[in-house]
Amino acid sequence: MRKLILTVIMFLFALLMIYPFLWMISTSFKQPFEVFQYPFQWISDHPTLKYHENVWTGPASFVTYYLNSLKVSIISTVGAVFFAAVAAYGFSRIEFKGRETLFLIYLVAMMVPNQIIFVPKFILFNAMGIYNTHMALILPGVFTVLGVFMLRQFFIAVPKDISESAMLDGAGHMSIFLRIMLPMAKPSLATFAIIDFSWHWNDFENALIFLLDERLYTVSLGLQNFVLENSVDYNGMMAAATAGMIPMIIVFLFGQKFIVEGLASSAVKG
Amino acid sequence: MLLILLGELHMKLNWMRRQQLVGYMFIAPNMIGVSCFIIIPALFSIILAFTNWEFPRLSADFVGMTNFSRLFQDEVFYQSLKNTLIFLGSVPISVGLGFLVAIVLNKSVYLKNMLRTMFFLPYITTGIAIAFVWMLIFQPVDGPVNTLLKSMGIVHPPGWLSSTSSAIFVFDIIWIWFLLGYNVIIYLAALQEVPSELLEASKIDGARRMHTIRYIIWPLVSPSTLFLLMTGFITSIKQMGIFQAITDGGPGDSTTVLSLFIYKTAFRYYDMGYASAISVILLLIIIVITAIQWFAQKKWVHYS
């Protein structure tokens, strides 16, 4: 009985957690006069697809933003996973002088807030000629500190005996990394890839600072642009917000197990 | 005999040296990138903080501590410091709430996985999109929150984002909501490490249950609590996007937090030297939080 009551209480609380999502979806199918109608109705009496159509086919089409975001997020994630895995292998499986010191530098770099490096990056990207191009997001995006840290934790947990016997057979670190470590670490690589993808997809600050051309906008930036231009079109805003969130919802539904386990293990064992 | 020994030693040294080189080669690609895009820029920013450089001027002078003394007389700076502190208040609330939710979800509910998913949804899916949803939910005239308050008999509900006295608290509410799922996940993982007899004991009767939670389970999960507080403080202090998107620091400067103050100084007023000085303060605050974590870990946290 107690369990049932607690379940009901927790369910109501959990509903409150997803209330903004439900409200967003409900509003995106409504007519303007229904948005703040009292008493509230979840399902519109006059449902319309107009606002969703407008997001995709209207003057500020989300198709371009989507392609930009996909391009930036996918390239960044693939690069980040690769470079982080290589470095994490070095930090977890090879002993060399200065390893601990170098790792300490990584820990310090993890504290550095984005805001302190915006201005120097702005200067650097201007000098490199990549300001206002997607490279300004991708190039720094493929080098991750947190990724090295997370993957190192995972790699340490992979049993050593297989790689040691391979080493006795004369295999070098490169082939052990490629043939043994990467296949064994697939679940952790997937976990990091999913989390990293969500960071890139949700990234707003870097796009805001380093992109000027509307043609280059990512979804977050396009969304803000849409809101600024249509500040009273609440239904349109909610349809656009829904569009911006769809990929993350899909990633969440398919990758939840990975994400939860990945985050939990890197925090509890770390 | 000696020769053979020396030869072996030589080979061993050679092998070690090669091992060293391979190690550096594995670290190098990422290390170079991290140096170019994080470490060197951060150091460069510290230098810029002592100059009067303004974009797009090509020259700059060293001005010593001028930026910092200007900062300590700048009212917006104190305002943004205060706003940042109020915003950080959401972290302990969300962590505490996360602990309670995790305790209940862990053993005392049906449909545990479904509930956990619902709590966790905001953490992964939330980008700038949800910011605009919250903006409408807190719409002052007839948004859902104020409609509810009015129907409960509150004639003059807060103006939320439109009022200088309440706007920052809307961000606290959003942030408690956003962090909660993560806190729950981490506490649930930590609770799996708590011996199950202790959790069983907490089921028996009301008084003993509270006692067990307060005096046995809470101390046992204290490493997670510390972790969540500190990472929470650090992610929150860096957060700038939702402020820029929802209010852009307004009304007045009532929602200007340090990170947004830096952004505006740099990319609206192009006062790069001054912006760098503020960002150095931000970095110092983060270092202090990390140092506190380091020392608190030894004193407060209970390791079994």
Coordinates of C-alpha atoms in Angstrom, one line a residue:
Chain A
M1 CA 0.0 0.0 0.0
R2 CA 2.8 2.4 1.0
K3 CA 4.5 1.4 -2.2
L4 CA 1.5 2.3 -4.3
I5 CA 1.0 5.7 -2.6
L6 CA 4.7 6.5 -3.2
T7 CA 4.4 5.4 -6.8
V8 CA 1.5 7.8 -7.3
I9 CA 3.3 10.7 -5.7
M10 CA 6.4 10.1 -7.7
F11 CA 4.4 9.7 -10.9
L12 CA 2.8 13.1 -10.3
F13 CA 6.3 14.6 -9.7
A14 CA 7.6 12.9 -12.8
L15 CA 4.7 14.4 -14.8
L16 CA 5.7 17.8 -13.6
M17 CA 9.2 17.1 -14.9
I18 CA 7.9 16.3 -18.4
Y19 CA 5.2 19.0 -18.3
P20 CA 7.2 21.5 -20.4
F21 CA 7.6 19.0 -23.2
L22 CA 3.9 18.1 -23.1
W23 CA 2.9 21.7 -23.1
M24 CA 5.3 22.5 -26.0
I25 CA 3.9 19.7 -28.2
S26 CA 0.3 20.5 -27.3
T27 CA 0.8 24.2 -28.1
S28 CA 2.4 23.5 -31.4
F29 CA -0.8 22.0 -32.7
K30 CA -3.1 24.7 -31.4
Q31 CA -4.6 27.9 -32.7
P32 CA -3.2 31.3 -31.4
F33 CA -6.3 32.0 -29.3
E34 CA -6.0 28.6 -27.6
V35 CA -2.5 29.0 -26.2
F36 CA -3.4 30.5 -22.8
Q37 CA -7.1 29.5 -22.9
Y38 CA -8.7 28.8 -19.6
P39 CA -9.7 26.2 -18.7
F40 CA -6.7 24.5 -20.2
Q41 CA -7.1 21.8 -22.9
W42 CA -4.3 19.4 -23.8
I43 CA -5.8 18.6 -27.2
S44 CA -6.9 21.5 -29.3
D45 CA -10.5 21.7 -30.6
H46 CA -9.1 23.0 -33.9
P47 CA -5.8 21.2 -34.3
T48 CA -3.6 22.4 -37.1
L49 CA -0.4 21.3 -38.7
K50 CA 0.2 24.8 -40.1
Y51 CA 3.0 25.7 -37.6
H52 CA 4.9 22.5 -38.1
E53 CA 4.7 22.9 -41.9
N54 CA 5.9 26.5 -41.6
V55 CA 9.0 25.5 -39.6
W56 CA 10.1 23.2 -42.4
T57 CA 8.9 25.1 -45.5
G58 CA 8.6 28.7 -44.4
P59 CA 11.0 31.5 -45.2
A60 CA 13.3 30.6 -42.3
S61 CA 13.4 26.9 -43.1
F62 CA 14.8 24.6 -40.5
V63 CA 16.1 22.2 -43.2
T64 CA 19.3 24.3 -43.6
Y65 CA 19.8 24.6 -39.8
Y66 CA 19.3 20.9 -39.5
L67 CA 21.9 20.0 -42.2
N68 CA 24.4 22.4 -40.6
S69 CA 23.8 21.0 -37.1
L70 CA 24.1 17.4 -38.3
K71 CA 27.3 18.2 -40.2
V72 CA 28.9 20.0 -37.3
S73 CA 27.8 17.5 -34.6
I74 CA 28.6 14.3 -36.6
I75 CA 32.1 15.4 -37.7
S76 CA 32.9 16.8 -34.2
T77 CA 31.7 13.6 -32.5
V78 CA 33.5 11.2 -34.7
G79 CA 36.7 13.2 -34.4
A80 CA 36.3 13.6 -30.6
V81 CA 35.8 9.9 -30.1
F82 CA 38.8 9.1 -32.1
F83 CA 41.2 11.6 -30.6
A84 CA 40.0 11.0 -27.1
A85 CA 40.3 7.2 -27.4
V86 CA 43.8 7.4 -28.6
A87 CA 44.8 9.7 -25.8
A88 CA 42.9 7.7 -23.2
Y89 CA 44.8 4.6 -24.3
G90 CA 48.1 6.4 -23.8
F91 CA 47.1 7.6 -20.4
S92 CA 45.7 4.2 -19.2
R93 CA 48.0 1.6 -20.8
I94 CA 51.4 3.0 -21.6
E95 CA 53.8 4.0 -18.9
F96 CA 56.0 7.0 -19.8
K97 CA 57.8 9.8 -18.0
G98 CA 55.6 12.8 -17.2
R99 CA 52.3 10.9 -17.6
E100 CA 50.9 12.0 -14.3
T101 CA 51.9 15.6 -14.9
L102 CA 50.3 15.6 -18.3
F103 CA 47.2 14.1 -16.9
L104 CA 47.1 16.8 -14.2
I105 CA 47.2 19.4 -17.0
Y106 CA 44.0 17.7 -18.4
L107 CA 42.3 18.0 -15.0
V108 CA 43.2 21.7 -14.9
A109 CA 42.0 22.2 -18.4
M110 CA 38.6 20.7 -17.4
M111 CA 38.0 23.6 -15.1
V112 CA 38.7 26.3 -17.7
P113 CA 35.4 28.0 -18.5
N114 CA 34.4 28.7 -22.1
Q115 CA 34.1 32.4 -21.3
I116 CA 37.8 32.8 -20.6
I117 CA 38.8 31.4 -24.0
F118 CA 36.2 33.1 -26.2
V119 CA 38.3 36.2 -26.9
P120 CA 41.6 34.5 -27.7
K121 CA 39.7 31.9 -29.9
F122 CA 38.0 34.8 -31.7
I123 CA 41.4 36.3 -32.5
L124 CA 42.8 32.9 -33.4
F125 CA 39.9 32.0 -35.7
N126 CA 40.1 35.4 -37.4
A127 CA 43.9 34.9 -38.0
M128 CA 43.3 31.3 -39.3
G129 CA 40.5 32.6 -41.6
I130 CA 37.9 30.2 -40.1
Y131 CA 35.8 32.7 -38.2
N132 CA 32.3 32.5 -39.5
T133 CA 32.7 29.0 -40.9
H134 CA 31.7 25.6 -39.5
M135 CA 35.4 24.8 -39.0
A136 CA 35.3 27.3 -36.0
L137 CA 33.0 24.8 -34.3
I138 CA 34.4 21.6 -35.6
L139 CA 38.1 22.1 -35.1
P140 CA 38.0 22.9 -31.3
G141 CA 35.1 20.4 -31.1
V142 CA 37.2 17.3 -31.9
F143 CA 39.6 17.9 -29.0
T144 CA 37.8 17.1 -25.8
V145 CA 39.2 17.0 -22.3
L146 CA 36.2 15.4 -20.6
G147 CA 36.2 12.6 -23.2
V148 CA 39.8 11.6 -22.5
F149 CA 38.9 11.6 -18.8
M150 CA 35.8 9.5 -19.3
L151 CA 37.4 7.0 -21.7
R152 CA 40.4 6.6 -19.5
Q153 CA 38.2 5.5 -16.7
F154 CA 36.6 3.0 -18.9
F155 CA 39.9 1.7 -20.4
I156 CA 41.3 1.2 -16.9
A157 CA 38.4 -1.2 -16.2
V158 CA 39.2 -3.4 -19.2
P159 CA 41.2 -6.4 -18.0
K160 CA 44.9 -6.3 -18.8
D161 CA 45.7 -10.0 -19.4
I162 CA 44.6 -10.1 -23.0
S163 CA 46.6 -7.2 -24.1
E164 CA 49.6 -8.4 -22.1
S165 CA 49.6 -11.8 -23.8
A166 CA 49.3 -10.0 -27.2
M167 CA 52.3 -8.0 -26.2
L168 CA 54.3 -11.1 -25.4
D169 CA 53.4 -12.3 -28.9
G170 CA 55.1 -9.2 -30.2
A171 CA 52.1 -6.9 -30.9
G172 CA 52.8 -3.2 -30.6
H173 CA 50.6 -0.7 -28.8
M174 CA 49.0 0.5 -32.1
S175 CA 47.8 -2.9 -33.0
I176 CA 46.6 -3.7 -29.4
F177 CA 44.7 -0.4 -29.4
L178 CA 43.1 -1.1 -32.8
R179 CA 42.5 -4.8 -32.6
I180 CA 41.9 -5.4 -28.9
M181 CA 41.0 -2.2 -27.0
L182 CA 38.6 -0.5 -29.5
P183 CA 36.5 -3.7 -30.0
M184 CA 36.4 -4.4 -26.2
A185 CA 35.5 -0.8 -25.4
K186 CA 32.7 -0.5 -27.9
P187 CA 30.0 0.2 -25.3
S188 CA 32.0 2.9 -23.6
L189 CA 32.8 4.5 -27.0
A190 CA 29.1 4.4 -27.8
T191 CA 28.3 6.0 -24.4
F192 CA 30.8 8.8 -24.9
A193 CA 29.7 9.3 -28.5
I194 CA 26.1 9.8 -27.5
I195 CA 26.9 12.2 -24.8
D196 CA 29.4 14.1 -26.9
F197 CA 26.8 14.3 -29.8
S198 CA 24.3 15.8 -27.4
W199 CA 26.8 18.4 -26.3
H200 CA 27.5 19.4 -29.9
W201 CA 23.8 19.4 -30.9
N202 CA 22.8 21.5 -27.9
D203 CA 25.8 23.9 -28.2
F204 CA 24.6 27.4 -28.4
E205 CA 27.4 29.6 -27.1
N206 CA 30.0 28.7 -29.7
A207 CA 27.6 29.1 -32.6
L208 CA 26.5 32.4 -31.2
I209 CA 30.0 33.8 -31.1
F210 CA 31.6 32.2 -34.1
L211 CA 28.9 32.2 -36.8
L212 CA 27.5 35.3 -38.5
D213 CA 25.9 34.1 -41.7
E214 CA 22.4 32.9 -41.4
R215 CA 23.1 30.2 -44.0
L216 CA 25.6 28.7 -41.5
Y217 CA 23.3 28.8 -38.4
T218 CA 22.9 25.6 -36.4
V219 CA 19.5 24.6 -35.0
S220 CA 20.0 26.4 -31.7
L221 CA 21.0 29.6 -33.3
G222 CA 18.3 29.3 -36.0
L223 CA 15.8 28.7 -33.2
Q224 CA 16.8 31.9 -31.4
N225 CA 16.6 33.8 -34.7
F226 CA 13.1 32.4 -35.3
V227 CA 12.0 33.6 -31.8
L228 CA 13.5 37.0 -32.2
E229 CA 11.7 37.5 -35.6
N230 CA 8.4 35.9 -34.4
S231 CA 8.2 36.9 -30.8
V232 CA 4.4 36.9 -30.6
D233 CA 3.9 33.7 -32.7
Y234 CA 3.8 31.4 -29.7
N235 CA 2.5 28.4 -31.7
G236 CA 5.2 28.8 -34.3
M237 CA 7.8 29.1 -31.5
M238 CA 6.6 25.8 -29.9
A239 CA 6.6 24.1 -33.3
A240 CA 10.2 25.3 -33.9
A241 CA 11.2 24.2 -30.4
T242 CA 9.7 20.7 -31.0
A243 CA 11.7 20.5 -34.3
G244 CA 14.9 21.5 -32.5
M245 CA 14.4 18.8 -29.9
I246 CA 13.4 15.8 -32.1
P247 CA 17.0 14.5 -32.7
M248 CA 17.8 14.6 -28.9
I249 CA 14.6 12.8 -28.1
I250 CA 15.5 10.1 -30.5
V251 CA 19.0 9.9 -29.2
F252 CA 17.6 9.8 -25.6
L253 CA 15.1 7.0 -26.4
F254 CA 17.7 4.8 -28.1
G255 CA 20.7 5.7 -26.0
Q256 CA 19.3 6.1 -22.5
K257 CA 20.7 2.9 -21.2
F258 CA 24.2 3.9 -22.4
I259 CA 24.0 7.4 -21.1
V260 CA 22.8 6.5 -17.7
E261 CA 25.4 3.8 -17.2
G262 CA 28.1 5.9 -18.7
L263 CA 27.4 8.9 -16.5
A264 CA 26.9 6.9 -13.4
S265 CA 30.1 4.9 -13.7
S266 CA 32.3 7.9 -14.5
A267 CA 30.9 9.7 -11.5
V268 CA 30.7 7.0 -8.9
K269 CA 34.0 5.3 -9.6
G270 CA 35.8 8.6 -10.4
Chain B
M1 CA 78.9 -12.7 -18.9
L2 CA 79.2 -9.0 -18.1
L3 CA 78.8 -8.2 -21.8
I4 CA 75.6 -10.2 -22.0
L5 CA 74.2 -8.4 -19.0
L6 CA 75.2 -5.0 -20.4
G7 CA 73.6 -6.0 -23.7
E8 CA 70.4 -6.9 -22.0
L9 CA 70.4 -3.7 -20.0
H10 CA 71.0 -1.8 -23.2
M11 CA 68.0 -3.5 -24.9
K12 CA 65.9 -2.9 -21.9
L13 CA 66.7 0.8 -21.9
N14 CA 66.1 0.9 -25.6
W15 CA 62.7 -0.7 -25.1
M16 CA 61.8 1.7 -22.3
R17 CA 62.8 4.7 -24.5
R18 CA 60.7 3.4 -27.3
Q19 CA 57.9 2.8 -24.9
Q20 CA 58.2 6.5 -23.8
L21 CA 58.1 7.7 -27.4
V22 CA 55.0 5.5 -28.2
G23 CA 53.3 7.0 -25.1
Y24 CA 53.9 10.6 -26.2
M25 CA 52.7 9.7 -29.7
F26 CA 49.4 8.5 -28.3
I27 CA 48.9 11.6 -26.2
A28 CA 50.2 14.1 -28.8
P29 CA 47.3 14.6 -31.2
N30 CA 44.8 15.4 -28.4
M31 CA 47.3 17.2 -26.3
I32 CA 48.2 19.6 -29.2
G33 CA 44.6 20.3 -29.9
V34 CA 43.8 20.9 -26.2
S35 CA 46.8 23.2 -25.9
C36 CA 45.9 25.2 -29.0
F37 CA 42.2 25.6 -28.2
I38 CA 42.0 25.6 -24.4
I39 CA 45.3 26.0 -22.5
I40 CA 47.1 28.6 -24.6
P41 CA 44.0 30.7 -25.1
A42 CA 43.3 30.7 -21.4
L43 CA 46.8 31.8 -20.6
F44 CA 46.6 34.4 -23.4
S45 CA 43.3 35.7 -21.8
I46 CA 45.2 36.2 -18.5
I47 CA 47.7 38.4 -20.4
L48 CA 44.9 40.3 -22.2
A49 CA 43.3 41.1 -18.8
F50 CA 46.2 43.5 -18.1
T51 CA 45.8 45.3 -21.4
N52 CA 43.3 47.9 -22.8
W53 CA 42.7 46.1 -26.1
E54 CA 39.5 46.8 -27.9
F55 CA 38.4 45.1 -31.0
P56 CA 39.1 45.8 -33.9
R57 CA 42.1 48.1 -32.9
L58 CA 45.4 46.6 -33.8
S59 CA 47.4 47.8 -30.9
A60 CA 47.1 47.5 -27.1
D61 CA 48.9 48.8 -24.1
F62 CA 49.6 47.2 -20.8
V63 CA 47.6 49.0 -18.2
G64 CA 48.5 47.0 -15.1
M65 CA 45.7 46.5 -12.7
T66 CA 43.4 49.2 -14.3
N67 CA 40.8 46.6 -15.5
F68 CA 40.6 45.1 -12.1
S69 CA 40.3 48.3 -10.2
R70 CA 37.6 49.4 -12.7
L71 CA 35.9 46.0 -12.1
F72 CA 35.7 46.6 -8.3
Q73 CA 34.0 49.9 -8.9
D74 CA 31.6 48.5 -11.5
E75 CA 28.0 48.1 -10.2
V76 CA 27.1 45.7 -12.9
F77 CA 29.9 43.4 -11.7
Y78 CA 28.5 43.3 -8.2
Q79 CA 25.1 42.8 -9.5
S80 CA 26.2 39.9 -11.8
L81 CA 28.1 38.4 -8.9
K82 CA 25.0 38.5 -6.8
N83 CA 22.9 37.0 -9.6
T84 CA 25.4 34.3 -10.0
L85 CA 25.2 33.4 -6.3
I86 CA 21.4 33.3 -6.4
F87 CA 21.6 31.1 -9.5
L88 CA 24.1 28.8 -7.8
G89 CA 21.5 28.4 -5.0
S90 CA 19.6 26.1 -7.3
V91 CA 22.4 23.5 -7.1
P92 CA 22.1 22.4 -3.4
I93 CA 18.3 22.4 -3.7
S94 CA 18.4 20.2 -6.8
V95 CA 21.0 17.9 -5.2
G96 CA 18.9 17.5 -2.0
L97 CA 15.8 16.9 -4.0
G98 CA 17.7 14.4 -6.2
F99 CA 18.7 12.5 -3.0
L100 CA 15.1 12.2 -1.8
V101 CA 13.8 11.2 -5.2
A102 CA 16.5 8.6 -5.6
I103 CA 15.8 7.1 -2.1
V104 CA 12.1 6.7 -3.0
L105 CA 12.7 5.4 -6.6
N106 CA 15.4 2.9 -5.4
K107 CA 13.2 0.5 -3.5
S108 CA 9.8 1.9 -2.8
V109 CA 8.0 2.3 -6.1
Y110 CA 6.5 0.3 -9.0
L111 CA 7.6 1.2 -12.6
K112 CA 11.0 2.4 -11.4
N113 CA 12.6 2.5 -14.8
M114 CA 9.8 4.5 -16.4
L115 CA 9.9 7.0 -13.6
R116 CA 13.6 7.3 -13.8
T117 CA 13.3 8.0 -17.5
M118 CA 10.8 10.7 -16.9
F119 CA 13.1 12.4 -14.4
F120 CA 16.1 12.1 -16.7
L121 CA 14.5 13.4 -19.9
P122 CA 15.3 17.1 -19.3
Y123 CA 19.0 16.6 -18.7
I124 CA 19.7 15.1 -22.1
T125 CA 17.2 16.8 -24.4
T126 CA 17.4 20.3 -23.1
G127 CA 19.1 22.7 -25.3
I128 CA 18.1 26.2 -26.1
A129 CA 14.7 25.0 -27.3
I130 CA 13.3 24.3 -23.9
A131 CA 14.3 27.8 -22.8
F132 CA 11.6 29.3 -25.0
V133 CA 9.1 26.8 -23.6
W134 CA 9.8 28.0 -20.1
M135 CA 9.6 31.6 -21.3
L136 CA 6.0 31.0 -22.2
I137 CA 5.1 28.9 -19.2
F138 CA 6.2 31.9 -17.0
Q139 CA 4.5 34.4 -19.2
P140 CA 3.3 37.0 -16.7
V141 CA -0.2 37.9 -17.9
D142 CA -1.9 34.6 -18.6
G143 CA 0.9 31.9 -18.8
P144 CA 0.1 28.5 -17.2
V145 CA 2.0 29.3 -13.9
N146 CA 0.2 32.5 -13.2
T147 CA -3.1 31.2 -14.4
L148 CA -2.7 28.4 -11.8
L149 CA -1.7 30.9 -9.1
K150 CA -4.7 33.1 -9.9
S151 CA -7.1 30.2 -9.8
M152 CA -5.7 29.5 -6.3
G153 CA -6.7 32.9 -5.2
I154 CA -3.5 34.8 -5.6
V155 CA -4.6 38.1 -7.1
H156 CA -1.2 39.6 -7.8
P157 CA 1.1 36.7 -8.8
P158 CA 4.8 37.6 -9.5
G159 CA 5.7 39.1 -12.9
W160 CA 8.4 36.4 -13.2
L161 CA 10.7 37.2 -16.1
S162 CA 9.2 40.7 -16.6
S163 CA 10.1 41.8 -13.1
T164 CA 13.5 42.7 -11.8
S165 CA 12.8 41.1 -8.4
S166 CA 11.7 37.7 -9.6
A167 CA 13.4 37.1 -13.0
I168 CA 16.5 35.4 -11.6
F169 CA 14.4 33.0 -9.6
V170 CA 12.8 31.7 -12.8
F171 CA 16.3 30.6 -13.8
D172 CA 16.7 28.9 -10.5
I173 CA 13.5 26.9 -11.1
I174 CA 14.6 25.9 -14.6
W175 CA 18.0 24.9 -13.3
I176 CA 16.7 22.8 -10.4
W177 CA 14.5 21.0 -13.0
F178 CA 17.4 20.6 -15.5
L179 CA 19.9 19.2 -13.0
L180 CA 17.5 17.0 -11.1
G181 CA 17.6 14.0 -13.5
Y182 CA 21.4 13.9 -13.4
N183 CA 21.4 14.1 -9.6
V184 CA 18.9 11.2 -9.4
I185 CA 20.9 9.0 -11.7
I186 CA 24.1 9.5 -9.8
Y187 CA 22.4 8.9 -6.4
L188 CA 20.7 5.8 -7.7
A189 CA 24.1 4.5 -8.8
A190 CA 25.6 5.3 -5.4
L191 CA 22.7 3.6 -3.6
Q192 CA 23.5 0.4 -5.4
E193 CA 26.8 0.4 -3.4
V194 CA 25.0 0.7 -0.1
P195 CA 24.7 -2.7 1.6
S196 CA 21.2 -3.9 1.1
E197 CA 20.6 -4.9 4.7
L198 CA 20.8 -1.2 5.5
L199 CA 18.2 -0.4 2.9
E200 CA 16.0 -3.2 4.1
A201 CA 16.3 -1.9 7.7
S202 CA 15.0 1.4 6.4
K203 CA 11.8 -0.2 5.4
I204 CA 10.7 -1.3 8.9
D205 CA 9.0 1.6 10.6
G206 CA 8.7 5.3 10.2
A207 CA 11.0 6.6 12.9
R208 CA 13.8 4.1 12.2
R209 CA 13.4 4.6 8.5
M210 CA 14.1 8.4 8.9
H211 CA 16.9 7.6 11.3
T212 CA 18.6 5.2 8.9
I213 CA 18.3 7.6 5.9
R214 CA 19.6 10.5 7.9
Y215 CA 22.4 8.9 9.9
I216 CA 23.5 5.9 7.8
I217 CA 22.6 6.3 4.1
W218 CA 23.2 10.0 3.8
P219 CA 26.8 9.8 5.2
L220 CA 27.4 6.7 3.0
V221 CA 26.6 8.6 -0.2
S222 CA 28.4 11.8 0.8
P223 CA 31.1 11.3 -1.9
S224 CA 28.4 11.5 -4.5
T225 CA 26.9 14.5 -2.7
L226 CA 30.2 16.4 -2.8
F227 CA 30.7 15.4 -6.5
L228 CA 27.3 16.6 -7.5
L229 CA 27.6 19.9 -5.6
M230 CA 31.0 20.7 -7.0
T231 CA 30.3 19.7 -10.6
G232 CA 26.9 21.3 -10.3
F233 CA 28.5 24.6 -9.2
I234 CA 31.0 24.5 -12.0
T235 CA 28.5 23.7 -14.8
S236 CA 26.1 26.4 -13.5
I237 CA 28.7 29.1 -13.2
K238 CA 29.7 28.5 -16.8
Q239 CA 26.1 28.5 -18.0
M240 CA 25.4 31.5 -20.3
G241 CA 23.1 30.2 -23.1
I242 CA 19.8 30.2 -21.3
F243 CA 20.3 33.7 -19.9
Q244 CA 21.3 35.1 -23.3
A245 CA 18.3 33.4 -25.0
I246 CA 15.5 34.1 -22.5
T247 CA 16.2 37.6 -21.1
D248 CA 19.6 38.6 -22.4
G249 CA 20.4 39.7 -18.8
G250 CA 17.3 41.9 -18.3
P251 CA 15.1 43.4 -17.2
G252 CA 17.8 45.9 -16.2
D253 CA 20.7 43.8 -15.2
S254 CA 18.6 41.6 -12.9
T255 CA 19.5 38.4 -14.7
T256 CA 23.0 39.3 -15.9
V257 CA 25.3 36.6 -14.5
L258 CA 29.1 36.7 -14.7
S259 CA 29.3 34.5 -17.8
L260 CA 26.8 36.7 -19.6
F261 CA 28.5 39.9 -18.4
I262 CA 31.8 38.6 -20.0
Y263 CA 30.0 37.8 -23.3
K264 CA 28.4 41.1 -23.5
T265 CA 31.5 43.1 -22.6
A266 CA 33.5 41.2 -25.2
F267 CA 31.1 40.8 -28.1
R268 CA 28.7 43.7 -27.7
Y269 CA 31.1 46.4 -26.5
Y270 CA 34.3 44.8 -27.9
D271 CA 36.0 45.8 -24.7
M272 CA 38.3 42.7 -24.9
G273 CA 40.8 43.6 -22.1
Y274 CA 38.0 44.3 -19.6
A275 CA 36.1 41.1 -20.6
S276 CA 39.3 39.1 -20.1
A277 CA 39.7 40.6 -16.6
I278 CA 36.2 39.5 -15.7
S279 CA 36.9 36.0 -17.1
V280 CA 40.0 35.8 -14.9
I281 CA 37.8 36.4 -11.9
L282 CA 35.4 33.7 -13.1
L283 CA 38.4 31.3 -13.4
L284 CA 39.5 32.2 -9.9
I285 CA 36.0 31.4 -8.5
I286 CA 36.1 28.0 -10.2
I287 CA 39.6 27.3 -8.7
V288 CA 38.3 28.3 -5.3
I289 CA 35.3 25.9 -5.6
T290 CA 37.6 23.1 -6.7
A291 CA 40.0 23.8 -3.9
I292 CA 37.2 23.7 -1.4
Q293 CA 36.1 20.4 -2.9
W294 CA 39.6 19.1 -2.5
F295 CA 39.8 19.9 1.2
A296 CA 36.2 19.1 2.0
Q297 CA 36.7 15.7 0.6
K298 CA 39.2 14.9 3.4
K299 CA 37.1 16.3 6.2
W300 CA 33.5 15.8 5.5
V301 CA 33.2 12.9 3.1
H302 CA 32.8 9.5 4.6
Y303 CA 34.7 6.8 2.8
S304 CA 33.8 3.3 3.8

